[in-house]
PDB file of C-alpha atoms and ligand atoms in Angstrom:
ATOM      1  CA  UNK D   1     163.100  59.612-149.818  1.00 45.00           C
ATOM      2  CA  UNK D   2     162.907  62.709-151.984  1.00 52.00           C
ATOM      3  CA  UNK D   3     160.519  62.285-154.870  1.00 67.00           C
ATOM      4  CA  UNK D   4     161.548  63.470-158.288  1.00 77.00           C
ATOM      5  CA  UNK D   5     159.048  64.043-161.073  1.00 84.00           C
ATOM      6  CA  UNK D   6     161.467  64.775-163.869  1.00 90.00           C
ATOM      7  CA  UNK D   7     164.765  63.145-164.737  1.00 92.00           C
ATOM      8  CA  UNK D   8     167.542  65.541-163.629  1.00 88.00           C
ATOM      9  CA  UNK D   9     169.651  64.192-166.495  1.00 92.00           C
ATOM     10  CA  UNK D  10     167.376  64.299-169.600  1.00 94.00           C
ATOM     11  CA  UNK D  11     164.268  66.067-168.258  1.00 92.00           C
ATOM     12  CA  UNK D  12     161.911  63.233-169.181  1.00 91.00           C
ATOM     13  CA  UNK D  13     158.700  62.885-167.170  1.00 89.00           C
ATOM     14  CA  UNK D  14     158.107  59.384-165.860  1.00 80.00           C
ATOM     15  CA  UNK D  15     160.698  58.146-163.425  1.00 89.00           C
ATOM     16  CA  UNK D  16     160.349  54.620-162.095  1.00 89.00           C
ATOM     17  CA  UNK D  17     161.097  53.047-158.776  1.00 91.00           C
ATOM     18  CA  UNK D  18     162.760  49.656-158.860  1.00 92.00           C
ATOM     19  CA  UNK D  19     165.990  47.758-158.654  1.00 91.00           C
ATOM     20  CA  UNK D  20     168.108  48.604-161.715  1.00 84.00           C
ATOM     21  CA  UNK D  21     169.898  45.698-163.431  1.00 82.00           C
ATOM     22  CA  UNK D  22     173.026  44.757-161.529  1.00 86.00           C
ATOM     23  CA  UNK D  23     172.071  46.868-158.495  1.00 89.00           C
ATOM     24  CA  UNK D  24     171.229  45.761-154.954  1.00 92.00           C
ATOM     25  CA  UNK D  25     168.885  48.523-153.753  1.00 92.00           C
ATOM     26  CA  UNK D  26     165.651  50.049-154.926  1.00 93.00           C
ATOM     27  CA  UNK D  27     166.321  53.334-156.784  1.00 93.00           C
ATOM     28  CA  UNK D  28     164.488  56.016-158.672  1.00 91.00           C
ATOM     29  CA  UNK D  29     165.589  55.742-162.280  1.00 91.00           C
ATOM     30  CA  UNK D  30     164.753  57.139-165.691  1.00 91.00           C
ATOM     31  CA  UNK D  31     163.226  54.736-168.187  1.00 86.00           C
ATOM     32  CA  UNK D  32     164.290  57.085-170.996  1.00 89.00           C
ATOM     33  CA  UNK D  33     168.018  57.681-170.504  1.00 91.00           C
ATOM     34  CA  UNK D  34     168.739  55.150-167.764  1.00 88.00           C
ATOM     35  CA  UNK D  35     169.915  57.774-165.261  1.00 91.00           C
ATOM     36  CA  UNK D  36     169.808  56.417-161.699  1.00 91.00           C
ATOM     37  CA  UNK D  37     169.047  58.913-158.932  1.00 89.00           C
ATOM     38  CA  UNK D  38     171.125  57.757-155.959  1.00 90.00           C
ATOM     39  CA  UNK D  39     170.049  58.890-152.505  1.00 88.00           C
ATOM     40  CA  UNK D  40     172.867  58.414-150.004  1.00 92.00           C
ATOM     41  CA  UNK D  41     173.124  59.230-146.291  1.00 95.00           C
ATOM     42  CA  UNK D  42     173.962  62.713-145.146  1.00 97.00           C
ATOM     43  CA  UNK D  43     177.000  63.358-142.970  1.00 98.00           C
ATOM     44  CA  UNK D  44     176.798  65.695-139.994  1.00 97.00           C
ATOM     45  CA  UNK D  45     180.109  66.799-138.494  1.00 98.00           C
ATOM     46  CA  UNK D  46     180.713  68.579-135.255  1.00 98.00           C
ATOM     47  CA  UNK D  47     182.952  68.755-132.233  1.00 97.00           C
ATOM     48  CA  UNK D  48     183.258  68.705-128.509  1.00 98.00           C
ATOM     49  CA  UNK D  49     185.182  71.907-127.900  1.00 98.00           C
ATOM     50  CA  UNK D  50     187.070  72.310-124.677  1.00 97.00           C
ATOM     51  CA  UNK D  51     188.521  75.433-123.071  1.00 97.00           C
ATOM     52  CA  UNK D  52     190.061  75.329-119.572  1.00 93.00           C
ATOM     53  CA  UNK D  53     188.087  72.234-118.554  1.00 93.00           C
ATOM     54  CA  UNK D  54     184.815  73.698-119.800  1.00 97.00           C
ATOM     55  CA  UNK D  55     182.738  72.441-122.723  1.00 97.00           C
ATOM     56  CA  UNK D  56     181.057  74.404-125.452  1.00 98.00           C
ATOM     57  CA  UNK D  57     177.305  74.016-125.932  1.00 98.00           C
ATOM     58  CA  UNK D  58     174.964  75.951-128.205  1.00 97.00           C
ATOM     59  CA  UNK D  59     171.350  76.624-127.341  1.00 98.00           C
ATOM     60  CA  UNK D  60     169.155  76.009-130.365  1.00 96.00           C
ATOM     61  CA  UNK D  61     167.159  78.998-131.606  1.00 96.00           C
ATOM     62  CA  UNK D  62     165.334  76.993-134.283  1.00 94.00           C
ATOM     63  CA  UNK D  63     163.303  73.756-134.494  1.00 94.00           C
ATOM     64  CA  UNK D  64     163.627  70.923-133.826  1.00 92.00           C
ATOM     65  CA  UNK D  65     163.613  71.346-130.052  1.00 94.00           C
ATOM     66  CA  UNK D  66     164.452  75.034-129.729  1.00 96.00           C
ATOM     67  CA  UNK D  67     165.809  75.951-126.303  1.00 97.00           C
ATOM     68  CA  UNK D  68     167.748  72.710-125.892  1.00 97.00           C
ATOM     69  CA  UNK D  69     171.545  72.663-125.774  1.00 98.00           C
ATOM     70  CA  UNK D  70     173.704  70.788-128.222  1.00 97.00           C
ATOM     71  CA  UNK D  71     177.180  70.395-129.640  1.00 97.00           C
ATOM     72  CA  UNK D  72     177.968  72.644-132.591  1.00 97.00           C
ATOM     73  CA  UNK D  73     177.440  70.434-135.656  1.00 96.00           C
ATOM     74  CA  UNK D  74     175.863  70.498-139.068  1.00 96.00           C
ATOM     75  CA  UNK D  75     175.617  68.981-142.528  1.00 97.00           C
ATOM     76  CA  UNK D  76     178.812  68.720-144.518  1.00 97.00           C
ATOM     77  CA  UNK D  77     179.002  70.811-147.667  1.00 97.00           C
ATOM     78  CA  UNK D  78     180.237  69.358-150.936  1.00 96.00           C
ATOM     79  CA  UNK D  79     183.944  69.972-151.466  1.00 97.00           C
ATOM     80  CA  UNK D  80     184.994  70.115-147.835  1.00 98.00           C
ATOM     81  CA  UNK D  81     186.586  67.573-145.512  1.00 98.00           C
ATOM     82  CA  UNK D  82     184.833  66.347-142.373  1.00 98.00           C
ATOM     83  CA  UNK D  83     187.266  68.410-140.277  1.00 98.00           C
ATOM     84  CA  UNK D  84     186.660  71.554-142.332  1.00 98.00           C
ATOM     85  CA  UNK D  85     182.923  70.998-142.027  1.00 98.00           C
ATOM     86  CA  UNK D  86     183.112  70.656-138.258  1.00 98.00           C
ATOM     87  CA  UNK D  87     185.200  73.827-137.900  1.00 98.00           C
ATOM     88  CA  UNK D  88     182.963  75.772-140.293  1.00 98.00           C
ATOM     89  CA  UNK D  89     179.849  74.774-138.342  1.00 97.00           C
ATOM     90  CA  UNK D  90     181.623  75.699-135.121  1.00 98.00           C
ATOM     91  CA  UNK D  91     182.357  79.153-136.500  1.00 97.00           C
ATOM     92  CA  UNK D  92     178.850  79.647-137.955  1.00 96.00           C
ATOM     93  CA  UNK D  93     176.922  78.373-134.940  1.00 95.00           C
ATOM     94  CA  UNK D  94     179.171  79.433-132.078  1.00 97.00           C
ATOM     95  CA  UNK D  95     181.583  82.118-133.320  1.00 97.00           C
ATOM     96  CA  UNK D  96     184.449  79.959-132.061  1.00 98.00           C
ATOM     97  CA  UNK D  97     187.652  78.940-133.828  1.00 98.00           C
ATOM     98  CA  UNK D  98     189.283  75.725-132.675  1.00 98.00           C
ATOM     99  CA  UNK D  99     191.887  73.135-133.444  1.00 98.00           C
ATOM    100  CA  UNK D 100     190.778  69.544-134.009  1.00 97.00           C
ATOM    101  CA  UNK D 101     192.588  67.000-131.840  1.00 95.00           C
ATOM    102  CA  UNK D 102     191.161  63.642-132.977  1.00 94.00           C
ATOM    103  CA  UNK D 103     188.013  61.821-134.063  1.00 94.00           C
ATOM    104  CA  UNK D 104     185.813  60.866-131.138  1.00 94.00           C
ATOM    105  CA  UNK D 105     182.483  59.377-132.198  1.00 93.00           C
ATOM    106  CA  UNK D 106     180.878  57.920-135.310  1.00 93.00           C
ATOM    107  CA  UNK D 107     177.148  57.529-134.799  1.00 90.00           C
ATOM    108  CA  UNK D 108     174.747  56.246-137.463  1.00 91.00           C
ATOM    109  CA  UNK D 109     171.018  56.904-137.576  1.00 90.00           C
ATOM    110  CA  UNK D 110     169.942  54.575-140.416  1.00 90.00           C
ATOM    111  CA  UNK D 111     166.244  55.312-139.886  1.00 90.00           C
ATOM    112  CA  UNK D 112     166.788  58.819-141.283  1.00 92.00           C
ATOM    113  CA  UNK D 113     169.974  58.050-143.248  1.00 94.00           C
ATOM    114  CA  UNK D 114     172.298  60.279-141.250  1.00 95.00           C
ATOM    115  CA  UNK D 115     175.826  59.755-139.953  1.00 96.00           C
ATOM    116  CA  UNK D 116     177.287  61.912-137.180  1.00 95.00           C
ATOM    117  CA  UNK D 117     181.054  62.355-136.942  1.00 97.00           C
ATOM    118  CA  UNK D 118     182.159  64.153-133.797  1.00 96.00           C
ATOM    119  CA  UNK D 119     185.727  65.357-133.164  1.00 97.00           C
ATOM    120  CA  UNK D 120     187.572  66.472-130.053  1.00 97.00           C
ATOM    121  CA  UNK D 121     188.766  70.048-130.349  1.00 98.00           C
ATOM    122  CA  UNK D 122     190.441  72.794-128.338  1.00 98.00           C
ATOM    123  CA  UNK D 123     189.175  76.379-128.530  1.00 98.00           C
ATOM    124  CA  UNK D 124     191.598  78.909-130.017  1.00 98.00           C
ATOM    125  CA  UNK D 125     189.446  82.029-130.273  1.00 98.00           C
ATOM    126  CA  UNK D 126     186.016  82.897-128.906  1.00 96.00           C
ATOM    127  CA  UNK D 127     184.094  85.760-130.540  1.00 96.00           C
ATOM    128  CA  UNK D 128     180.504  86.982-130.296  1.00 91.00           C
ATOM    129  CA  UNK D 129     179.869  86.435-134.012  1.00 91.00           C
ATOM    130  CA  UNK D 130     177.546  83.445-133.791  1.00 92.00           C
ATOM    131  CA  UNK D 131     174.703  82.847-136.197  1.00 90.00           C
ATOM    132  CA  UNK D 132     170.904  83.012-136.019  1.00 93.00           C
ATOM    133  CA  UNK D 133     170.530  79.254-135.428  1.00 92.00           C
ATOM    134  CA  UNK D 134     172.023  79.802-131.986  1.00 95.00           C
ATOM    135  CA  UNK D 135     170.129  81.506-129.145  1.00 96.00           C
ATOM    136  CA  UNK D 136     173.048  81.357-126.725  1.00 96.00           C
ATOM    137  CA  UNK D 137     176.474  79.830-126.559  1.00 96.00           C
ATOM    138  CA  UNK D 138     178.400  78.962-123.454  1.00 97.00           C
ATOM    139  CA  UNK D 139     181.375  77.036-122.111  1.00 98.00           C
ATOM    140  CA  UNK D 140     180.100  74.979-119.159  1.00 98.00           C
ATOM    141  CA  UNK D 141     181.996  73.364-116.301  1.00 97.00           C
ATOM    142  CA  UNK D 142     180.709  69.749-115.991  1.00 95.00           C
ATOM    143  CA  UNK D 143     178.638  70.551-112.883  1.00 95.00           C
ATOM    144  CA  UNK D 144     176.915  73.436-114.675  1.00 97.00           C
ATOM    145  CA  UNK D 145     175.961  71.610-117.874  1.00 97.00           C
ATOM    146  CA  UNK D 146     172.155  71.733-118.383  1.00 97.00           C
ATOM    147  CA  UNK D 147     171.945  67.932-118.512  1.00 96.00           C
ATOM    148  CA  UNK D 148     168.142  67.846-118.573  1.00 96.00           C
ATOM    149  CA  UNK D 149     167.982  70.150-121.578  1.00 97.00           C
ATOM    150  CA  UNK D 150     170.410  68.418-123.918  1.00 96.00           C
ATOM    151  CA  UNK D 151     169.101  68.233-127.489  1.00 94.00           C
ATOM    152  CA  UNK D 152     169.332  64.478-127.986  1.00 87.00           C
ATOM    153  CA  UNK D 153     170.166  61.526-125.678  1.00 87.00           C
ATOM    154  CA  UNK D 154     173.158  60.471-127.809  1.00 85.00           C
ATOM    155  CA  UNK D 155     174.652  63.957-127.391  1.00 90.00           C
ATOM    156  CA  UNK D 156     174.326  63.683-123.636  1.00 92.00           C
ATOM    157  CA  UNK D 157     175.908  60.210-123.732  1.00 89.00           C
ATOM    158  CA  UNK D 158     178.896  61.416-125.765  1.00 90.00           C
ATOM    159  CA  UNK D 159     179.440  64.379-123.462  1.00 93.00           C
ATOM    160  CA  UNK D 160     179.188  62.296-120.272  1.00 93.00           C
ATOM    161  CA  UNK D 161     181.777  59.819-121.537  1.00 91.00           C
ATOM    162  CA  UNK D 162     184.093  62.555-122.695  1.00 93.00           C
ATOM    163  CA  UNK D 163     184.040  64.227-119.288  1.00 94.00           C
ATOM    164  CA  UNK D 164     184.688  60.891-117.516  1.00 93.00           C
ATOM    165  CA  UNK D 165     187.580  60.176-119.842  1.00 92.00           C
ATOM    166  CA  UNK D 166     189.109  63.591-119.426  1.00 92.00           C
ATOM    167  CA  UNK D 167     189.493  62.801-115.722  1.00 90.00           C
ATOM    168  CA  UNK D 168     191.501  59.670-116.551  1.00 89.00           C
ATOM    169  CA  UNK D 169     193.374  61.334-119.431  1.00 88.00           C
ATOM    170  CA  UNK D 170     192.620  58.483-121.874  1.00 88.00           C
ATOM    171  CA  UNK D 171     190.163  59.017-124.672  1.00 89.00           C
ATOM    172  CA  UNK D 172     188.396  56.296-126.651  1.00 87.00           C
ATOM    173  CA  UNK D 173     186.738  56.336-130.031  1.00 87.00           C
ATOM    174  CA  UNK D 174     183.091  55.354-130.275  1.00 87.00           C
ATOM    175  CA  UNK D 175     180.929  53.725-132.882  1.00 86.00           C
ATOM    176  CA  UNK D 176     177.224  53.583-132.274  1.00 86.00           C
ATOM    177  CA  UNK D 177     173.843  53.640-133.906  1.00 85.00           C
ATOM    178  CA  UNK D 178     170.307  54.615-133.208  1.00 81.00           C
ATOM    179  CA  UNK D 179     168.918  51.164-134.044  1.00 74.00           C
ATOM    180  CA  UNK D 180     170.530  49.116-131.292  1.00 69.00           C
ATOM    181  CA  UNK D 181     171.452  51.997-128.997  1.00 58.00           C
ATOM    182  CA  UNK D 182     174.732  50.178-128.424  1.00 62.00           C
ATOM    183  CA  UNK D 183     177.974  52.050-128.225  1.00 62.00           C
ATOM    184  CA  UNK D 184     181.225  50.244-128.940  1.00 61.00           C
ATOM    185  CA  UNK D 185     184.232  51.537-127.136  1.00 61.00           C
ATOM    186  CA  UNK D 186     187.777  51.173-128.419  1.00 61.00           C
ATOM    187  CA  UNK D 187     191.059  52.254-126.929  1.00 55.00           C
TER     188      UNK D 187
HETATM  189 ZN1   ZN F 201     166.560  60.562-168.137  1.00 69.58          ZN
END
């Protein structure tokens, strides 16, 4: 949890950690003005982008795990929707514009307070204008995907299922989390 020294509301020095009256969780709060500093999970949005039966992956240029391949995704900004966030990250990290088809996976990592929302999308325009976080960007046929160099096991799992489902033409929606490792499948 981020530590604050001064109250962001009144500037007083001397924040306390405890459960405020009527609350259920431990919070950092100001004994002076009563301001409660809420720390809530961060949302990461991204997409599986398809073009002609190939799938877009970005090779990370920055830590953690530079050199590994991942789906274009990133932290939502305030004031945008999850879909807008996913398409913005896609443009920034891959130089690709796409159309979102549907939600595909909601994956929680409570240990680090993060939630990943992944959409299915179809590529509309591919440019070379990708950002410095990306070392390379490529659409891979399933057989050519660098499976041993995927950024994170859950990313590999999502991609494997998606490719299986594309063959049958029926897509599910997944909920999962990093605590149990279980993935729930719904059709
Ligand atoms: Zn205060």
